[in-house]
Coordinates of C-alpha atoms in Angstrom, one line a residue:
Chain A
M226 CA 8.3 31.2 22.2
N227 CA 10.7 28.3 21.7
S228 CA 14.5 28.8 21.5
L229 CA 16.2 27.7 18.3
N230 CA 19.0 25.2 18.3
N231 CA 21.1 26.3 15.3
V232 CA 20.1 23.1 13.4
S233 CA 17.9 22.8 10.3
I234 CA 16.8 19.6 8.6
G235 CA 16.3 18.6 4.9
V236 CA 14.1 15.7 3.9
I237 CA 15.1 14.6 0.5
H238 CA 12.3 12.8 -1.5
Y239 CA 13.3 10.6 -4.4
P240 CA 10.7 9.4 -6.8
V241 CA 10.4 5.6 -6.9
Y242 CA 10.0 4.0 -10.3
D243 CA 8.5 0.7 -11.4
K244 CA 10.0 -1.6 -14.0
R245 CA 8.5 0.4 -16.8
G246 CA 10.0 3.6 -15.6
D247 CA 6.7 5.0 -14.3
I248 CA 6.8 6.8 -11.0
V249 CA 5.0 4.8 -8.4
A250 CA 5.7 6.7 -5.2
T251 CA 7.0 10.1 -4.2
S252 CA 6.2 10.1 -0.5
I253 CA 5.2 13.7 0.4
T254 CA 2.1 13.2 2.4
N255 CA -0.1 15.5 4.5
L256 CA 0.5 13.5 7.6
E257 CA 4.2 13.4 7.1
I258 CA 4.6 17.2 6.8
H259 CA 2.5 17.8 9.9
D260 CA 4.4 15.2 11.9
M261 CA 7.8 16.5 10.9
A262 CA 6.9 20.1 11.4
R263 CA 5.6 19.3 14.9
T264 CA 8.8 17.4 15.7
C265 CA 10.9 20.3 14.5
M266 CA 8.9 22.8 16.6
T267 CA 9.3 20.6 19.7
F268 CA 13.1 20.4 19.4
G269 CA 13.6 24.0 18.3
I270 CA 14.7 23.3 14.7
D271 CA 15.3 26.5 12.6
L272 CA 14.0 25.4 9.2
C273 CA 12.5 22.2 7.8
Y274 CA 13.3 21.8 4.1
I275 CA 11.3 19.4 2.1
V276 CA 13.0 18.6 -1.2
S277 CA 11.2 16.9 -4.2
P278 CA 12.1 17.0 -7.8
L279 CA 8.4 16.7 -8.8
A280 CA 6.7 20.0 -9.4
K281 CA 3.2 18.6 -8.8
Q282 CA 4.3 17.3 -5.4
R283 CA 5.9 20.6 -4.4
E284 CA 2.7 22.4 -5.5
I285 CA 0.5 20.2 -3.2
A286 CA 2.9 20.6 -0.3
E287 CA 2.9 24.4 -0.8
K288 CA -0.9 24.5 -0.8
L289 CA -1.0 22.5 2.4
V290 CA 1.4 24.8 4.2
H291 CA -0.5 27.8 2.9
H292 CA -3.8 26.4 4.1
W293 CA -2.5 26.0 7.7
I294 CA -0.6 29.3 7.8
H295 CA -3.0 31.7 5.9
G296 CA -6.1 29.8 5.0
Y297 CA -9.0 28.3 7.1
G298 CA -6.5 26.0 8.9
A299 CA -4.9 29.1 10.6
T300 CA -8.2 29.7 12.4
Y301 CA -9.1 26.1 12.9
N302 CA -5.8 25.1 14.6
P303 CA -3.2 27.9 15.0
A304 CA -0.6 25.5 16.5
R305 CA -0.4 23.7 13.2
G306 CA 0.3 26.9 11.3
E307 CA 3.0 27.9 13.9
A308 CA 4.8 24.6 13.2
L309 CA 4.4 24.8 9.4
R310 CA 6.1 28.2 9.2
K311 CA 9.3 26.4 9.5
V312 CA 8.7 24.4 6.3
R313 CA 10.3 25.4 3.0
I314 CA 9.8 23.4 -0.2
K315 CA 12.7 23.1 -2.7
A316 CA 13.3 21.2 -6.0
D317 CA 16.8 19.9 -5.2
I318 CA 19.7 19.8 -2.8
D319 CA 21.5 22.7 -4.5
E320 CA 18.4 25.0 -4.2
M321 CA 18.0 24.0 -0.6
I322 CA 21.7 24.8 0.3
A323 CA 21.6 28.1 -1.7
D324 CA 18.5 29.2 0.3
F325 CA 20.0 28.1 3.6
S326 CA 23.5 29.3 3.1
V327 CA 22.9 33.0 2.6
G328 CA 25.8 34.5 4.5
R329 CA 26.8 31.3 6.2
R330 CA 28.3 28.0 5.2
P331 CA 26.3 25.1 6.8
F332 CA 27.9 22.0 8.3
I333 CA 26.1 19.3 6.4
V334 CA 25.4 16.0 8.2
G335 CA 23.7 13.0 6.5
T336 CA 21.7 10.2 8.2
S337 CA 21.6 6.5 7.1
S338 CA 20.6 3.2 8.4
R339 CA 24.2 1.9 7.8
A340 CA 27.6 3.3 8.9
R341 CA 30.0 4.8 6.4
E342 CA 33.6 4.2 7.5
G343 CA 35.8 7.1 8.2
R344 CA 33.2 9.9 8.2
M345 CA 30.9 9.0 11.1
M346 CA 30.0 11.2 14.1
T347 CA 27.7 10.5 17.0
C348 CA 24.5 12.6 17.8
N349 CA 26.3 13.5 21.0
E350 CA 29.2 15.0 19.1
L351 CA 26.9 16.9 16.8
G352 CA 25.0 18.3 19.8
G353 CA 28.2 19.5 21.3
L354 CA 29.3 21.1 18.0
V355 CA 26.1 23.1 17.4
G356 CA 25.9 24.0 21.1
K357 CA 29.2 25.9 20.6
G358 CA 27.9 27.7 17.4
P359 CA 28.1 29.8 15.4
Q360 CA 28.1 27.5 12.3
P361 CA 24.6 26.2 11.7
A362 CA 24.1 22.5 10.9
L363 CA 21.9 21.1 8.2
V364 CA 20.9 17.4 8.8
L365 CA 19.8 15.5 5.8
F366 CA 17.3 12.6 5.7
G367 CA 16.5 10.5 2.6
T368 CA 13.1 8.9 2.0
G369 CA 12.7 5.3 0.6
W370 CA 16.1 3.7 0.4
G371 CA 17.8 6.6 2.1
L372 CA 20.2 9.3 0.7
T373 CA 21.7 8.7 -2.7
D374 CA 25.5 8.4 -3.0
E375 CA 25.5 11.9 -4.6
A376 CA 23.7 13.3 -1.5
V377 CA 26.1 11.5 0.9
D378 CA 29.0 13.0 -1.0
R379 CA 27.7 16.5 -0.1
C380 CA 27.8 15.7 3.6
D381 CA 30.7 16.7 5.9
K382 CA 29.8 13.9 8.2
M383 CA 27.4 11.0 8.6
L384 CA 25.4 10.4 11.9
E385 CA 25.6 7.1 13.7
P386 CA 22.7 4.8 12.6
I387 CA 19.9 4.0 15.1
D388 CA 20.5 0.6 16.5
G389 CA 17.6 -1.3 17.9
A390 CA 17.4 -4.8 19.5
G391 CA 18.5 -6.8 16.4
D392 CA 18.9 -6.7 12.7
Y393 CA 15.5 -5.3 11.8
N394 CA 16.0 -1.7 11.1
H395 CA 13.1 -0.3 9.1
L396 CA 12.0 2.8 11.1
S397 CA 9.8 5.2 9.2
L398 CA 11.5 8.5 8.4
R399 CA 9.1 10.4 10.6
V400 CA 10.1 8.3 13.6
A401 CA 13.8 8.3 12.8
L402 CA 13.8 12.1 12.6
G403 CA 12.2 12.3 16.1
I404 CA 14.7 9.9 17.6
I405 CA 17.7 11.6 16.1
L406 CA 16.7 15.1 17.2
D407 CA 16.0 13.7 20.7
R408 CA 19.5 12.1 20.7
I409 CA 21.2 15.3 19.6
F410 CA 19.4 17.7 21.9
S411 CA 18.8 15.6 25.0
Q412 CA 22.6 15.4 25.2
I413 CA 22.8 19.2 25.4
G414 CA 19.9 19.3 27.9
G415 CA 21.4 16.6 30.0
H416 CA 18.3 14.4 30.1
H417 CA 20.5 11.3 30.1
E418 CA 23.0 12.5 32.7
Chain B
M59 CA 15.8 -12.8 14.6
N60 CA 15.5 -9.9 17.0
S61 CA 15.8 -10.3 20.8
L62 CA 12.8 -9.3 22.8
N63 CA 13.1 -6.7 25.6
N64 CA 10.4 -7.8 28.0
V65 CA 8.3 -4.7 27.1
S66 CA 5.0 -4.4 25.3
I67 CA 3.0 -1.4 24.4
G68 CA -0.6 -0.4 24.3
V69 CA -1.9 2.4 22.1
I70 CA -5.3 3.5 23.4
H71 CA -7.6 5.2 20.9
Y72 CA -10.4 7.4 22.2
P73 CA -13.1 8.5 19.9
V74 CA -13.3 12.3 19.5
Y75 CA -16.8 13.8 19.4
D76 CA -18.0 17.1 18.0
K77 CA -20.5 19.4 19.8
R78 CA -23.5 17.4 18.6
G79 CA -22.0 14.2 20.0
D80 CA -21.1 12.7 16.6
I81 CA -17.7 10.9 16.4
V82 CA -15.4 13.0 14.2
A83 CA -12.1 11.1 14.7
T84 CA -10.9 7.8 15.9
S85 CA -7.3 7.9 14.6
I86 CA -6.5 4.2 13.7
T87 CA -4.8 4.7 10.3
N88 CA -3.0 2.4 7.9
L89 CA 0.2 4.5 8.1
E90 CA 0.1 4.6 11.9
I91 CA -0.2 0.8 12.4
H92 CA 2.7 0.3 10.0
D93 CA 4.9 3.0 11.6
M94 CA 4.3 1.7 15.1
A95 CA 4.8 -2.0 14.2
R96 CA 8.1 -1.1 12.5
T97 CA 9.2 0.9 15.5
C98 CA 8.3 -2.0 17.8
M99 CA 10.2 -4.5 15.7
T100 CA 13.3 -2.3 15.7
F101 CA 13.4 -2.0 19.5
G102 CA 12.5 -5.6 20.2
I103 CA 9.0 -5.0 21.7
D104 CA 7.1 -8.2 22.5
L105 CA 3.5 -7.1 21.6
C106 CA 1.9 -4.0 20.2
Y107 CA -1.7 -3.6 21.4
I108 CA -4.0 -1.3 19.6
V109 CA -7.1 -0.6 21.6
S110 CA -10.3 1.0 20.1
P111 CA -13.9 0.9 21.5
L112 CA -15.2 1.2 17.9
A113 CA -16.0 -2.2 16.3
K114 CA -15.7 -0.9 12.8
Q115 CA -12.3 0.5 13.5
R116 CA -11.1 -2.7 15.0
E117 CA -12.4 -4.6 11.9
I118 CA -10.5 -2.4 9.5
A119 CA -7.3 -2.8 11.6
E120 CA -7.7 -6.6 11.7
K121 CA -8.2 -6.7 7.9
L122 CA -5.0 -4.6 7.4
V123 CA -2.9 -6.8 9.6
H124 CA -4.3 -10.0 8.0
H125 CA -3.5 -8.6 4.5
W126 CA 0.2 -8.1 5.3
I127 CA 0.6 -11.4 7.3
H128 CA -1.5 -13.8 5.2
G129 CA -2.8 -11.9 2.1
Y130 CA -1.1 -10.5 -1.0
G131 CA 1.0 -8.2 1.2
A132 CA 2.8 -11.1 2.7
T133 CA 4.3 -11.8 -0.8
Y134 CA 4.6 -8.2 -1.8
N135 CA 6.6 -7.1 1.3
P136 CA 7.4 -9.8 3.9
A137 CA 9.1 -7.4 6.2
R138 CA 5.8 -5.6 6.8
G139 CA 4.1 -8.8 7.8
E140 CA 6.9 -9.7 10.1
A141 CA 6.4 -6.4 12.0
L142 CA 2.6 -6.7 12.0
R143 CA 2.6 -10.1 13.7
K144 CA 3.2 -8.2 16.9
V145 CA 0.0 -6.3 16.6
R146 CA -3.1 -7.3 18.6
I147 CA -6.4 -5.4 18.4
K148 CA -8.5 -5.1 21.5
A149 CA -11.7 -3.3 22.5
D150 CA -10.7 -1.8 25.9
I151 CA -7.9 -1.7 28.5
D152 CA -9.3 -4.6 30.5
E153 CA -9.4 -6.9 27.4
M154 CA -5.8 -5.9 26.7
I155 CA -4.6 -6.6 30.2
A156 CA -6.4 -9.9 30.4
D157 CA -4.8 -11.0 27.1
F158 CA -1.4 -9.8 28.2
S159 CA -1.5 -11.0 31.8
V160 CA -1.9 -14.7 31.2
G161 CA 0.3 -16.1 34.0
R162 CA 2.0 -12.9 34.7
R163 CA 1.2 -9.5 36.3
P164 CA 2.5 -6.7 34.1
F165 CA 4.1 -3.5 35.4
I166 CA 1.9 -0.9 33.8
V167 CA 3.5 2.4 32.9
G168 CA 1.7 5.4 31.4
T169 CA 3.0 8.2 29.2
S170 CA 1.9 11.8 29.1
S171 CA 3.0 15.2 27.9
R172 CA 2.7 16.5 31.5
A173 CA 4.2 15.2 34.8
R174 CA 2.0 13.6 37.5
E175 CA 3.6 14.4 40.9
G176 CA 4.5 11.5 43.1
R177 CA 4.4 8.7 40.5
M178 CA 7.0 9.5 37.9
M179 CA 9.8 7.4 36.7
T180 CA 12.5 8.1 34.0
C181 CA 13.0 6.0 30.9
N182 CA 16.4 5.1 32.3
E183 CA 14.8 3.7 35.4
L184 CA 12.3 1.7 33.4
G185 CA 15.1 0.4 31.2
G186 CA 17.0 -0.8 34.3
L187 CA 13.9 -2.4 35.7
V188 CA 12.9 -4.5 32.6
G189 CA 16.6 -5.3 32.1
K190 CA 16.5 -7.2 35.4
G191 CA 13.2 -9.0 34.6
P192 CA 11.2 -11.2 35.0
Q193 CA 8.1 -9.0 35.3
P194 CA 7.1 -7.7 31.9
A195 CA 6.2 -4.0 31.4
L196 CA 3.3 -2.7 29.4
V197 CA 3.7 0.9 28.4
L198 CA 0.5 2.8 27.6
F199 CA 0.1 5.7 25.1
G200 CA -3.1 7.6 24.6
T201 CA -4.1 9.2 21.3
G202 CA -5.6 12.7 20.9
W203 CA -5.5 14.4 24.3
G204 CA -3.6 11.6 25.9
L205 CA -4.6 8.9 28.4
T206 CA -7.8 9.5 30.3
D207 CA -7.7 9.8 34.1
E208 CA -9.2 6.3 34.4
A209 CA -6.3 4.9 32.3
V210 CA -3.7 6.8 34.3
D211 CA -5.2 5.3 37.5
R212 CA -4.5 1.8 36.1
C213 CA -0.8 2.7 35.8
D214 CA 1.8 1.7 38.4
K215 CA 4.1 4.6 37.3
M216 CA 4.1 7.4 34.7
L217 CA 7.1 8.1 32.4
E218 CA 8.9 11.4 32.3
P219 CA 7.4 13.7 29.5
I220 CA 9.5 14.4 26.4
D221 CA 10.9 17.9 26.8
G222 CA 12.0 19.8 23.7
A223 CA 13.5 23.2 23.3
G224 CA 10.6 25.2 24.7
D225 CA 6.9 25.1 25.5
Y226 CA 5.7 23.7 22.2
N227 CA 5.0 20.0 22.9
H228 CA 2.8 18.5 20.3
L229 CA 4.7 15.4 19.1
S230 CA 2.6 12.9 17.1
L231 CA 2.0 9.6 19.0
R232 CA 4.0 7.8 16.3
V233 CA 7.1 10.0 16.9
A234 CA 6.7 10.0 20.7
L235 CA 6.6 6.2 20.8
G236 CA 9.9 6.0 18.9
I237 CA 11.6 8.5 21.1
I238 CA 10.4 6.9 24.3
L239 CA 11.5 3.4 23.2
D240 CA 14.9 4.8 22.1
R241 CA 15.3 6.4 25.5
I242 CA 14.4 3.2 27.4
F243 CA 16.6 0.9 25.4
S244 CA 19.5 3.1 24.5
Q245 CA 20.1 3.4 28.2
I246 CA 20.5 -0.4 28.4
G247 CA 22.7 -0.5 25.3
G248 CA 24.8 2.4 26.6
H249 CA 24.4 4.7 23.5
H250 CA 24.5 7.7 25.8
E251 CA 27.4 6.7 28.0

């Protein structure tokens, strides 16, 4: 059994429209849910919220999770189901926070590929904060072009962006999630000491 | 333009067989190539080798790369093509090393989810080593159940496994690649100081 780290994550999907206003992408994919759930399991994340305003997308995601927890997938590969038990599908940020906040006010932290002056914190600082408990943290990730301004306004702090070798910064959300969790928790564990 | 870090990576695909000996999975996917190429661009990796023994798989991968560098994709999203220029498709480890080693002997480092006694090094140590140059490093990742014993025998050293919160360690290769590159290069950059 893995220990839990007092941190949950929320992945906010925004529909992407073309010039005519038709939805061209929504981004919840089978592979992505598995990847993120496995990353969350590895780092001892409490809950992994996936937020999408599109009912059809939520329905597909729920079916996938059910398949691996209760359906044929549970027999075929139990480790997958174990990871997917952390996943909760919600329609918007309010619904996610209401579900998460029962009896506790979360410390909400946003992620972004660019810095927001005056409200930044490092992964190290966040790791220290949740290590002291008891307030749980909810770390938000936005698909596509990142969190909207409305979502950023809901955040108590924003995490330092991931800097690479130069000005190319187009990590996929799956990969950015793994790096950020590693940065938060490897500080606590002292991997980099 | 991004600076290069004197490190290349090789992702080794092994076909997975069912009980009758039929190939059931080979793992080169569109999403994976894009994810890995974007991660490599972000961290200033020189070259990203994708190795598969299956000709059909290599052909599909070559077509995909060509589409984004020279085809319609180059116009549709030039940043994708920029990342995919780093990708080289090879049939086996020997072919990869021959291509890479022209005029230079690489320092070959393997990755694994378990430690191999007597030949481990930390990401920090690797970061320090390549920072001093001039010998380039080639870091190998294995899909599915990881690098084979034959591949591990080719490695000068093995990198520390990624430890999470407990005994669940099933990160996807895409995510593990991002975390390991971040650990190698953020040491150099001093993010964790």
